Amino acid sequence: MDNQGKKRGRKSITDFLVHIHPPTLPEETLRFSLSWGLGGMSATLVFLLFATGILQLLTYEPSIDGAYESVRAMYSQVPFGGWIRNIHHWSANLLVIVVSLHLLRVFLTGAIGPGRRLNWIIGLVLFDLVLFANFSGYLLPWDQLAYWAVTICTSMMAYLPGIGPWLSEIFRGGTVVGQSTLANFYGLHIAGIPGAFVLLMVWHFWLVRRSGGLVRLQRDEGPAERVPTVPNLIVREAAVGLSLIAVVLIVSIFWNAPLQELANPGMSPNPAKAPWYFLGFQELLLHMHPVFAICVVPVIISGLLLFLPFWPGAVLPGGEWFGGGKRGKILAIWTYVAGSLFTVLLVILDEKLLRSVGSKTGTADVFTRGYFPLICFTAGSVAGYLLLVRQYRFSRGEAVMAGMVLGWAVLVALTVIGIWFRGPGMQLIWFGG
Ligand code: HEM
């Protein structure tokens, strides 16, 4: 290629990059501590998932007679097949964590106010899509882990009032998990969900671009010192993206994605657990009435998340973590620690003193297992909010932030208990199960 051709090639790459980014951006938004590169990491992981997913299609067989063997063949017969599967698996699981942190970062740096509200909502849909993509892929290897996790989750779905049994049957393609379920999940996993990802991600990026890049320091509203996107941002994005790819590729050499024995509908493992990212809700199911754990609580959480950017004064000042002050940071740390400890205490109390875990009468009682805990939690949250705002003079944004941090602390604690501290019969392993 002559010099002229090389220059033209370089210009078209620059033009493309400028299309998905603003041509210039405020210098202050380049600092790594603002975004931690989490949005870019999410995009990198989605890219890895698409690439390795397409490659797996060359070997994978979407039938209950062939799926399991085709996955085993990736390790024994296909050059690099096992490695590709491992990359897909670790990227998918890491994406759940990275995208959760990205959600928290945009909230905690006040990047959800006017001009960014729609992007917050699209982000919430993307978050659900990440979970759904993981869940639909979970069944595809057709091993014991996959079969029973999907059986549990589709049974959990059936608790939704009214539409639950119908929805669960639609997903399963019948009354039990079988060939139709595998066909449904396969179709969603390789076509429906990736299609939705492409559309929503393009929209998401375009909205970031339309709002002039990342959120700026609110207390610094003067004209921004702007620098060109290429090379300033591109070099940073490439460094983060390539380092992440390197880490995932190396981890995937040493750690295989799990694959248990072939699915056996006649023999349920004990304990039978949902995938780890749903274990917080499976844990909640042990303590609350199913309709509350599976429907009421998630609906309230989703409603609050959607409403947040529109609640006057509830969004933290933009461009700084925890609202900028030291007090906000300390409040967040203490709320997290107290929320985690409180959750662990409540779980132990419910299991050991009230002895209701697993007891049929306990889980079926709508008042003591549904309304009562919900009313207590809501009353406690309102009292906590009023205390922070009236007594300790925190701003509304800081008090709402404490609520968000508390919610995550509870969810993470429940998930950790579900993953590591539940043994046979879903008893707490700590007590000898
Ligand atoms: C596959 C999932 C996602 C991808 C690939 C993605 C990607 C990105 C990227 C690359 C950026 C710009 C850089 C950065 O902030 O790090 C961004 C910004 C943003 N994202 Fe996401 N995101 C995803 C999910 C989410 C979720 C779950 C939320 C929240 C519910 C969200 C809300 C936002 C908002 C509000 C911004 C603008 C931030 C600002 O102006 O400072 N995104 N996203």
Short mmCIF file of C-alpha atoms and ligand atoms in Angstrom, two decimals:
data_model
loop_
_atom_site.label_atom_id
_atom_site.label_comp_id
_atom_site.label_asym_id
_atom_site.label_seq_id
_atom_site.Cartn_x
_atom_site.Cartn_y
_atom_site.Cartn_z
CA MET A 1 0.00 0.00 0.00
CA ASP A 2 1.40 3.44 -0.91
CA ASN A 3 1.60 6.29 1.61
CA GLN A 4 -1.59 7.86 0.28
CA GLY A 5 -3.51 4.56 0.78
CA LYS A 6 -2.18 4.16 4.35
CA LYS A 7 -3.28 7.71 5.20
CA ARG A 8 -6.76 7.06 3.76
CA GLY A 9 -7.06 3.80 5.80
CA ARG A 10 -6.05 5.59 8.99
CA LYS A 11 -8.55 8.38 8.29
CA SER A 12 -11.47 5.93 7.84
CA ILE A 13 -10.66 4.23 11.18
CA THR A 14 -10.52 7.67 12.85
CA ASP A 15 -13.84 8.64 11.20
CA PHE A 16 -15.49 5.46 12.51
CA LEU A 17 -14.22 6.03 16.05
CA VAL A 18 -15.37 9.64 15.93
CA HIS A 19 -18.83 8.44 14.88
CA ILE A 20 -19.39 6.41 18.02
CA HIS A 21 -17.75 9.10 20.19
CA PRO A 22 -18.02 12.87 20.26
CA PRO A 23 -15.12 14.35 18.20
CA THR A 24 -13.87 16.26 21.26
CA LEU A 25 -14.57 15.82 24.95
CA PRO A 26 -14.04 17.71 28.22
CA GLU A 27 -10.55 16.85 29.48
CA GLU A 28 -11.79 16.40 33.05
CA THR A 29 -13.99 13.41 32.01
CA LEU A 30 -10.89 11.49 30.90
CA ARG A 31 -9.83 10.72 34.47
CA PHE A 32 -10.01 6.98 35.11
CA SER A 33 -11.42 7.44 38.61
CA LEU A 34 -14.64 8.89 37.15
CA SER A 35 -15.79 5.82 35.23
CA TRP A 36 -13.21 3.11 36.04
CA GLY A 37 -13.64 2.19 32.38
CA LEU A 38 -16.59 -0.01 33.38
CA GLY A 39 -18.83 0.85 30.40
CA GLY A 40 -15.96 0.14 28.00
CA MET A 41 -15.21 -3.13 29.85
CA SER A 42 -18.86 -4.16 29.47
CA ALA A 43 -18.69 -3.43 25.74
CA THR A 44 -15.42 -5.41 25.46
CA LEU A 45 -16.98 -8.42 27.20
CA VAL A 46 -20.04 -8.27 24.93
CA PHE A 47 -17.66 -8.25 21.95
CA LEU A 48 -15.82 -11.32 23.33
CA LEU A 49 -19.17 -13.06 23.87
CA PHE A 50 -20.28 -12.43 20.29
CA ALA A 51 -16.97 -13.63 18.84
CA THR A 52 -16.72 -16.81 20.93
CA GLY A 53 -20.47 -17.48 20.65
CA ILE A 54 -20.30 -17.52 16.85
CA LEU A 55 -17.33 -19.90 16.97
CA GLN A 56 -19.16 -22.28 19.30
CA LEU A 57 -22.05 -22.52 16.84
CA LEU A 58 -19.70 -24.50 14.57
CA THR A 59 -19.67 -27.38 17.09
CA TYR A 60 -22.73 -27.03 19.30
CA GLU A 61 -25.81 -29.19 18.58
CA PRO A 62 -29.11 -27.81 19.95
CA SER A 63 -30.83 -31.13 20.76
CA ILE A 64 -31.18 -32.92 24.07
CA ASP A 65 -29.54 -36.01 22.53
CA GLY A 66 -26.54 -34.19 21.09
CA ALA A 67 -25.95 -31.00 23.13
CA TYR A 68 -23.96 -32.53 25.99
CA GLU A 69 -21.66 -34.59 23.73
CA SER A 70 -21.11 -31.63 21.40
CA VAL A 71 -19.94 -29.54 24.37
CA ARG A 72 -17.60 -32.34 25.52
CA ALA A 73 -16.29 -32.60 21.97
CA MET A 74 -15.18 -28.96 22.18
CA TYR A 75 -12.57 -30.07 24.73
CA SER A 76 -11.51 -33.34 23.12
CA GLN A 77 -11.92 -32.96 19.36
CA VAL A 78 -12.00 -29.30 18.34
CA PRO A 79 -8.71 -27.37 18.30
CA PHE A 80 -9.04 -24.57 20.90
CA GLY A 81 -12.74 -25.50 21.29
CA GLY A 82 -12.53 -25.83 25.09
CA TRP A 83 -10.62 -22.58 25.38
CA ILE A 84 -13.25 -20.76 23.30
CA ARG A 85 -16.02 -22.18 25.53
CA ASN A 86 -14.11 -21.11 28.64
CA ILE A 87 -13.67 -17.56 27.30
CA HIS A 88 -17.42 -17.40 26.59
CA HIS A 89 -18.27 -18.67 30.07
CA TRP A 90 -15.92 -16.38 32.03
CA SER A 91 -16.80 -13.32 29.93
CA ALA A 92 -20.51 -13.91 30.56
CA ASN A 93 -20.09 -14.26 34.32
CA LEU A 94 -17.69 -11.35 34.56
CA LEU A 95 -20.14 -9.23 32.57
CA VAL A 96 -22.78 -9.62 35.31
CA ILE A 97 -20.32 -8.23 37.86
CA VAL A 98 -18.88 -5.48 35.63
CA VAL A 99 -22.28 -4.26 34.46
CA SER A 100 -23.56 -4.16 38.06
CA LEU A 101 -20.54 -2.04 39.02
CA HIS A 102 -21.15 0.19 35.98
CA LEU A 103 -24.77 0.69 37.09
CA LEU A 104 -23.57 1.63 40.55
CA ARG A 105 -20.90 3.98 39.23
CA VAL A 106 -23.33 5.97 37.03
CA PHE A 107 -25.68 6.25 40.01
CA LEU A 108 -22.98 7.16 42.54
CA THR A 109 -21.43 9.83 40.27
CA GLY A 110 -24.80 11.46 39.63
CA ALA A 111 -24.80 10.56 35.90
CA ILE A 112 -28.54 9.92 35.72
CA GLY A 113 -29.95 13.45 35.87
CA PRO A 114 -31.59 15.49 33.08
CA GLY A 115 -30.10 14.62 29.67
CA ARG A 116 -29.13 11.16 30.88
CA ARG A 117 -32.43 9.81 32.14
CA LEU A 118 -33.30 7.89 28.99
CA ASN A 119 -29.83 6.33 28.99
CA TRP A 120 -30.34 5.16 32.58
CA ILE A 121 -33.57 3.45 31.51
CA ILE A 122 -31.90 1.84 28.48
CA GLY A 123 -29.13 0.77 30.84
CA LEU A 124 -31.66 -0.93 33.11
CA VAL A 125 -33.03 -2.85 30.13
CA LEU A 126 -29.47 -3.80 29.16
CA PHE A 127 -28.88 -5.02 32.70
CA ASP A 128 -31.91 -7.33 32.50
CA LEU A 129 -30.75 -8.46 29.10
CA VAL A 130 -27.33 -9.40 30.51
CA LEU A 131 -29.02 -11.59 33.15
CA PHE A 132 -31.38 -13.10 30.62
CA ALA A 133 -28.53 -13.81 28.16
CA ASN A 134 -26.64 -15.62 30.93
CA PHE A 135 -29.68 -17.55 32.03
CA SER A 136 -30.69 -18.66 28.52
CA GLY A 137 -27.13 -19.84 27.85
CA TYR A 138 -27.06 -21.78 31.12
CA LEU A 139 -29.31 -24.55 29.78
CA LEU A 140 -27.46 -25.16 26.53
CA PRO A 141 -24.80 -27.69 27.76
CA TRP A 142 -27.67 -29.89 28.98
CA ASP A 143 -25.80 -31.17 32.02
CA GLN A 144 -27.17 -31.70 35.53
CA LEU A 145 -26.25 -28.17 36.63
CA ALA A 146 -28.05 -26.61 33.65
CA TYR A 147 -31.11 -28.81 33.77
CA TRP A 148 -31.85 -28.34 37.45
CA ALA A 149 -31.00 -24.64 37.60
CA VAL A 150 -33.45 -23.96 34.77
CA THR A 151 -36.05 -26.26 36.35
CA ILE A 152 -35.78 -24.24 39.58
CA CYS A 153 -35.92 -20.85 37.88
CA THR A 154 -38.89 -21.71 35.67
CA SER A 155 -40.68 -23.07 38.78
CA MET A 156 -39.85 -19.80 40.58
CA MET A 157 -41.40 -17.95 37.61
CA ALA A 158 -44.65 -19.87 38.09
CA TYR A 159 -45.18 -18.04 41.41
CA LEU A 160 -45.88 -14.76 39.58
CA PRO A 161 -49.54 -14.05 40.28
CA GLY A 162 -51.85 -14.52 37.28
CA ILE A 163 -49.39 -14.89 34.42
CA GLY A 164 -46.81 -17.04 36.30
CA PRO A 165 -47.90 -20.56 35.30
CA TRP A 166 -48.55 -19.43 31.73
CA LEU A 167 -45.16 -17.66 31.46
CA SER A 168 -43.33 -20.63 32.90
CA GLU A 169 -45.02 -22.95 30.39
CA ILE A 170 -44.18 -20.61 27.49
CA PHE A 171 -40.49 -20.66 28.46
CA ARG A 172 -40.45 -24.40 28.98
CA GLY A 173 -42.47 -25.04 25.83
CA GLY A 174 -44.51 -27.49 27.93
CA THR A 175 -44.92 -28.55 31.52
CA VAL A 176 -41.38 -29.87 32.03
CA VAL A 177 -37.92 -28.81 30.89
CA GLY A 178 -37.18 -30.75 27.68
CA GLN A 179 -36.41 -30.46 23.96
CA SER A 180 -38.82 -27.53 23.44
CA THR A 181 -37.20 -25.64 26.33
CA LEU A 182 -33.77 -26.19 24.80
CA ALA A 183 -35.05 -25.00 21.40
CA ASN A 184 -36.65 -21.89 22.95
CA PHE A 185 -33.57 -20.98 24.97
CA TYR A 186 -31.27 -21.64 22.00
CA GLY A 187 -33.29 -19.36 19.70
CA LEU A 188 -33.38 -16.57 22.26
CA HIS A 189 -29.71 -16.99 23.14
CA ILE A 190 -28.27 -16.94 19.62
CA ALA A 191 -30.71 -14.60 17.84
CA GLY A 192 -33.27 -12.68 19.92
CA ILE A 193 -31.03 -11.53 22.75
CA PRO A 194 -27.93 -10.66 20.61
CA GLY A 195 -30.20 -8.67 18.25
CA ALA A 196 -31.62 -6.70 21.18
CA PHE A 197 -28.08 -6.15 22.50
CA VAL A 198 -26.88 -4.61 19.23
CA LEU A 199 -29.85 -2.24 19.01
CA LEU A 200 -29.75 -1.13 22.63
CA MET A 201 -25.97 -0.77 22.79
CA VAL A 202 -25.90 1.42 19.67
CA TRP A 203 -28.66 3.56 21.20
CA HIS A 204 -26.84 3.65 24.57
CA PHE A 205 -23.56 4.81 22.99
CA TRP A 206 -25.32 7.34 20.81
CA LEU A 207 -27.01 8.87 23.87
CA VAL A 208 -23.65 9.15 25.67
CA ARG A 209 -22.36 10.94 22.58
CA ARG A 210 -25.43 13.18 22.36
CA SER A 211 -24.96 14.34 25.94
CA GLY A 212 -21.38 15.40 25.07
CA GLY A 213 -19.56 12.47 26.72
CA LEU A 214 -19.49 11.49 30.37
CA VAL A 215 -21.02 13.52 33.16
CA ARG A 216 -19.11 16.69 34.06
CA LEU A 217 -18.35 18.13 37.46
CA GLN A 218 -21.51 20.01 38.38
CA ARG A 219 -19.71 22.52 40.58
CA ASP A 220 -17.42 23.32 37.64
CA GLU A 221 -20.00 24.41 35.09
CA GLY A 222 -17.73 26.85 33.22
CA PRO A 223 -16.72 26.21 29.59
CA ALA A 224 -14.92 22.89 29.43
CA GLU A 225 -11.30 22.46 28.40
CA ARG A 226 -11.90 20.17 25.40
CA VAL A 227 -9.43 17.73 23.84
CA PRO A 228 -9.75 15.58 20.69
CA THR A 229 -11.21 12.08 21.28
CA VAL A 230 -8.57 10.54 19.00
CA PRO A 231 -6.06 9.80 20.44
CA ASN A 232 -6.86 10.91 24.04
CA LEU A 233 -9.85 8.68 24.79
CA ILE A 234 -9.15 5.97 22.22
CA VAL A 235 -5.72 5.17 23.65
CA ARG A 236 -7.22 4.83 27.16
CA GLU A 237 -10.11 2.68 25.91
CA ALA A 238 -7.73 0.44 23.97
CA ALA A 239 -5.49 0.02 27.05
CA VAL A 240 -8.44 -1.01 29.27
CA GLY A 241 -10.11 -3.21 26.61
CA LEU A 242 -6.94 -5.04 25.55
CA SER A 243 -5.82 -5.62 29.17
CA LEU A 244 -9.23 -7.09 29.98
CA ILE A 245 -9.14 -9.35 26.92
CA ALA A 246 -5.66 -10.53 27.94
CA VAL A 247 -6.84 -11.36 31.49
CA VAL A 248 -9.93 -13.29 30.28
CA LEU A 249 -7.90 -15.20 27.67
CA ILE A 250 -5.27 -16.21 30.26
CA VAL A 251 -7.82 -17.16 32.95
CA SER A 252 -9.58 -19.32 30.35
CA ILE A 253 -6.41 -21.33 29.72
CA PHE A 254 -6.24 -22.44 33.37
CA TRP A 255 -9.88 -22.67 34.50
CA ASN A 256 -12.44 -24.71 32.60
CA ALA A 257 -16.10 -23.72 32.52
CA PRO A 258 -18.13 -26.18 34.64
CA LEU A 259 -19.64 -29.24 32.98
CA GLN A 260 -21.29 -31.88 35.16
CA GLU A 261 -22.77 -35.23 34.12
CA LEU A 262 -25.44 -35.46 31.42
CA ALA A 263 -28.81 -34.05 32.58
CA ASN A 264 -30.89 -36.60 34.44
CA PRO A 265 -34.52 -35.47 34.91
CA GLY A 266 -35.03 -38.34 37.39
CA MET A 267 -32.30 -37.34 39.83
CA SER A 268 -32.22 -33.87 41.35
CA PRO A 269 -28.92 -32.80 42.94
CA ASN A 270 -29.11 -31.79 46.59
CA PRO A 271 -29.00 -28.84 47.04
CA ALA A 272 -30.51 -27.78 43.70
CA LYS A 273 -29.51 -24.17 43.14
CA ALA A 274 -30.34 -21.44 40.64
CA PRO A 275 -27.43 -19.78 38.74
CA TRP A 276 -25.37 -17.65 41.17
CA TYR A 277 -26.80 -14.29 39.97
CA PHE A 278 -30.32 -15.43 40.94
CA LEU A 279 -29.29 -16.99 44.25
CA GLY A 280 -30.12 -13.79 46.16
CA PHE A 281 -33.75 -14.24 45.13
CA GLN A 282 -33.65 -18.00 45.79
CA GLU A 283 -32.39 -17.17 49.29
CA LEU A 284 -35.17 -14.62 49.73
CA LEU A 285 -37.62 -17.35 48.73
CA LEU A 286 -36.53 -19.29 51.81
CA HIS A 287 -37.58 -16.41 54.04
CA MET A 288 -40.50 -14.80 52.29
CA HIS A 289 -43.76 -15.86 50.71
CA PRO A 290 -43.02 -16.80 47.04
CA VAL A 291 -45.28 -14.10 45.58
CA PHE A 292 -43.38 -11.48 47.58
CA ALA A 293 -39.88 -12.87 46.89
CA ILE A 294 -40.43 -13.44 43.16
CA CYS A 295 -42.85 -10.68 42.28
CA VAL A 296 -43.60 -7.93 44.82
CA VAL A 297 -39.98 -7.23 45.87
CA PRO A 298 -38.52 -7.23 42.29
CA VAL A 299 -41.41 -5.04 41.05
CA ILE A 300 -40.84 -2.51 43.86
CA ILE A 301 -37.07 -2.47 43.19
CA SER A 302 -37.56 -2.01 39.42
CA GLY A 303 -40.15 0.74 39.98
CA LEU A 304 -37.82 2.62 42.32
CA LEU A 305 -34.88 2.32 39.91
CA LEU A 306 -36.99 3.64 37.02
CA PHE A 307 -38.37 6.48 39.12
CA LEU A 308 -35.03 7.63 40.62
CA PRO A 309 -33.88 10.06 37.88
CA PHE A 310 -37.28 11.80 37.93
CA TRP A 311 -37.42 12.33 41.72
CA PRO A 312 -36.49 15.99 42.27
CA GLY A 313 -33.33 16.35 44.35
CA ALA A 314 -32.72 12.59 44.52
CA VAL A 315 -29.83 12.54 42.01
CA LEU A 316 -26.38 13.21 43.47
CA PRO A 317 -24.40 16.21 42.15
CA GLY A 318 -22.79 15.14 38.85
CA GLY A 319 -19.19 14.11 38.25
CA GLU A 320 -18.17 13.28 41.84
CA TRP A 321 -18.48 10.06 43.80
CA PHE A 322 -20.98 9.93 46.68
CA GLY A 323 -22.02 13.56 46.10
CA GLY A 324 -18.50 14.93 46.51
CA GLY A 325 -18.28 15.35 50.28
CA LYS A 326 -16.48 13.15 52.81
CA ARG A 327 -19.74 12.70 54.73
CA GLY A 328 -21.44 11.05 51.73
CA LYS A 329 -18.59 8.55 51.35
CA ILE A 330 -18.62 7.65 55.05
CA LEU A 331 -22.41 7.27 54.96
CA ALA A 332 -22.12 4.87 51.99
CA ILE A 333 -19.44 2.74 53.69
CA TRP A 334 -21.31 2.49 56.99
CA THR A 335 -24.61 1.72 55.26
CA TYR A 336 -22.95 -1.08 53.31
CA VAL A 337 -21.31 -2.63 56.36
CA ALA A 338 -24.44 -2.31 58.53
CA GLY A 339 -26.72 -3.62 55.71
CA SER A 340 -24.54 -6.71 55.19
CA LEU A 341 -24.31 -7.55 58.91
CA PHE A 342 -28.01 -6.95 59.45
CA THR A 343 -28.91 -9.29 56.55
CA VAL A 344 -26.69 -12.07 57.88
CA LEU A 345 -28.20 -11.66 61.36
CA LEU A 346 -31.76 -11.78 60.03
CA VAL A 347 -31.04 -14.91 57.97
CA ILE A 348 -29.58 -16.71 61.01
CA LEU A 349 -32.42 -15.51 63.22
CA ASP A 350 -35.05 -16.73 60.76
CA GLU A 351 -33.38 -20.10 60.31
CA LYS A 352 -32.41 -20.85 63.90
CA LEU A 353 -34.94 -19.08 66.09
CA LEU A 354 -38.09 -18.75 64.03
CA ARG A 355 -37.31 -22.09 62.33
CA SER A 356 -39.43 -21.22 59.36
CA VAL A 357 -36.99 -22.00 56.54
CA GLY A 358 -38.32 -24.92 54.56
CA SER A 359 -41.42 -25.28 56.71
CA LYS A 360 -44.46 -25.40 54.49
CA THR A 361 -46.70 -23.42 56.80
CA GLY A 362 -43.99 -20.81 57.22
CA THR A 363 -43.43 -20.11 53.53
CA ALA A 364 -47.13 -20.21 52.63
CA ASP A 365 -48.34 -17.69 55.20
CA VAL A 366 -48.94 -14.46 53.29
CA PHE A 367 -49.12 -12.26 56.36
CA THR A 368 -46.12 -13.34 58.44
CA ARG A 369 -43.96 -14.17 55.39
CA GLY A 370 -45.19 -11.42 53.07
CA TYR A 371 -46.88 -8.29 54.34
CA PHE A 372 -45.21 -8.28 57.76
CA PRO A 373 -41.54 -8.31 56.61
CA LEU A 374 -42.34 -5.93 53.74
CA ILE A 375 -44.07 -3.43 56.02
CA CYS A 376 -41.22 -3.68 58.56
CA PHE A 377 -38.59 -3.13 55.87
CA THR A 378 -40.49 -0.21 54.28
CA ALA A 379 -41.15 1.44 57.66
CA GLY A 380 -37.46 0.97 58.61
CA SER A 381 -36.32 2.53 55.32
CA VAL A 382 -38.66 5.53 55.65
CA ALA A 383 -37.57 6.05 59.28
CA GLY A 384 -33.90 5.78 58.23
CA TYR A 385 -34.47 8.27 55.40
CA LEU A 386 -36.17 10.81 57.69
CA LEU A 387 -33.46 10.39 60.32
CA LEU A 388 -30.73 11.07 57.76
CA VAL A 389 -32.45 14.10 56.25
CA ARG A 390 -34.01 15.74 59.34
CA GLN A 391 -31.68 14.73 62.16
CA TYR A 392 -28.30 14.44 60.45
CA ARG A 393 -28.94 17.03 57.72
CA PHE A 394 -27.91 14.86 54.79
CA SER A 395 -29.23 15.99 51.39
CA ARG A 396 -32.05 14.03 49.75
CA GLY A 397 -29.56 12.74 47.16
CA GLU A 398 -27.28 11.37 49.90
CA ALA A 399 -30.19 9.74 51.75
CA VAL A 400 -31.42 8.10 48.53
CA MET A 401 -27.86 6.96 47.86
CA ALA A 402 -27.84 5.29 51.27
CA GLY A 403 -31.02 3.42 50.26
CA MET A 404 -29.42 2.22 47.04
CA VAL A 405 -26.26 1.10 48.85
CA LEU A 406 -28.41 -0.71 51.43
CA GLY A 407 -30.30 -2.54 48.65
CA TRP A 408 -27.03 -3.75 47.08
CA ALA A 409 -25.61 -4.74 50.47
CA VAL A 410 -28.68 -6.93 51.13
CA LEU A 411 -28.60 -8.47 47.64
CA VAL A 412 -24.87 -9.22 47.78
CA ALA A 413 -25.14 -10.72 51.30
CA LEU A 414 -28.07 -12.94 50.26
CA THR A 415 -26.18 -14.03 47.14
CA VAL A 416 -23.03 -14.88 49.11
CA ILE A 417 -25.08 -16.92 51.61
CA GLY A 418 -26.82 -18.69 48.71
CA ILE A 419 -23.54 -19.55 46.97
CA TRP A 420 -21.33 -20.62 49.87
CA PHE A 421 -23.44 -21.18 52.97
CA ARG A 422 -26.31 -23.37 51.80
CA GLY A 423 -25.86 -27.13 51.79
CA PRO A 424 -28.13 -30.17 51.38
CA GLY A 425 -31.80 -29.33 51.91
CA MET A 426 -30.77 -25.64 51.59
CA GLN A 427 -29.81 -25.69 55.29
CA LEU A 428 -27.13 -23.28 56.48
CA ILE A 429 -23.90 -25.27 56.16
CA TRP A 430 -22.47 -23.31 59.08
CA PHE A 431 -24.77 -25.26 61.40
CA GLY A 432 -23.83 -28.63 60.00
CA GLY A 433 -26.83 -28.87 57.57
C1 HEM B 1 -24.07 -4.40 28.19
C2 HEM B 1 -24.30 -3.43 29.03
C3 HEM B 1 -23.71 -2.03 28.95
C4 HEM B 1 -22.72 -1.53 28.15
C5 HEM B 1 -21.92 -2.25 27.09
C6 HEM B 1 -22.55 -0.13 28.51
C7 HEM B 1 -21.61 0.73 27.96
C8 HEM B 1 -21.42 2.04 28.32
C9 HEM B 1 -20.35 2.87 27.92
C10 HEM B 1 -19.18 2.43 27.01
C11 HEM B 1 -20.51 4.11 28.48
C12 HEM B 1 -19.55 5.31 28.40
C13 HEM B 1 -18.31 5.03 29.30
C14 HEM B 1 -18.56 4.73 30.76
O1 HEM B 1 -19.47 5.27 31.38
O2 HEM B 1 -17.80 3.89 31.31
C15 HEM B 1 -21.74 4.07 29.23
C16 HEM B 1 -22.28 5.15 29.91
C17 HEM B 1 -23.49 5.10 30.60
N1 HEM B 1 -24.17 3.96 30.95
FE1 HEM B 1 -23.81 2.11 30.25
N2 HEM B 1 -23.45 0.19 29.49
C18 HEM B 1 -24.16 -0.94 29.81
C19 HEM B 1 -25.13 -1.04 30.80
C20 HEM B 1 -25.59 0.01 31.56
C21 HEM B 1 -26.45 -0.11 32.74
C22 HEM B 1 -26.90 -1.43 33.34
C23 HEM B 1 -26.73 1.17 33.16
C24 HEM B 1 -27.58 1.60 34.32
C25 HEM B 1 -28.74 1.14 34.58
C26 HEM B 1 -26.05 2.08 32.28
C27 HEM B 1 -26.15 3.47 32.32
C28 HEM B 1 -25.26 4.34 31.71
C29 HEM B 1 -25.31 5.79 31.81
C30 HEM B 1 -26.36 6.62 32.56
C31 HEM B 1 -24.19 6.27 31.12
C32 HEM B 1 -23.76 7.74 30.98
C33 HEM B 1 -22.71 7.97 32.05
C34 HEM B 1 -22.20 9.38 32.10
O3 HEM B 1 -22.75 10.23 31.44
O4 HEM B 1 -21.22 9.62 32.87
N3 HEM B 1 -25.34 1.35 31.35
N4 HEM B 1 -22.26 2.79 29.14
#
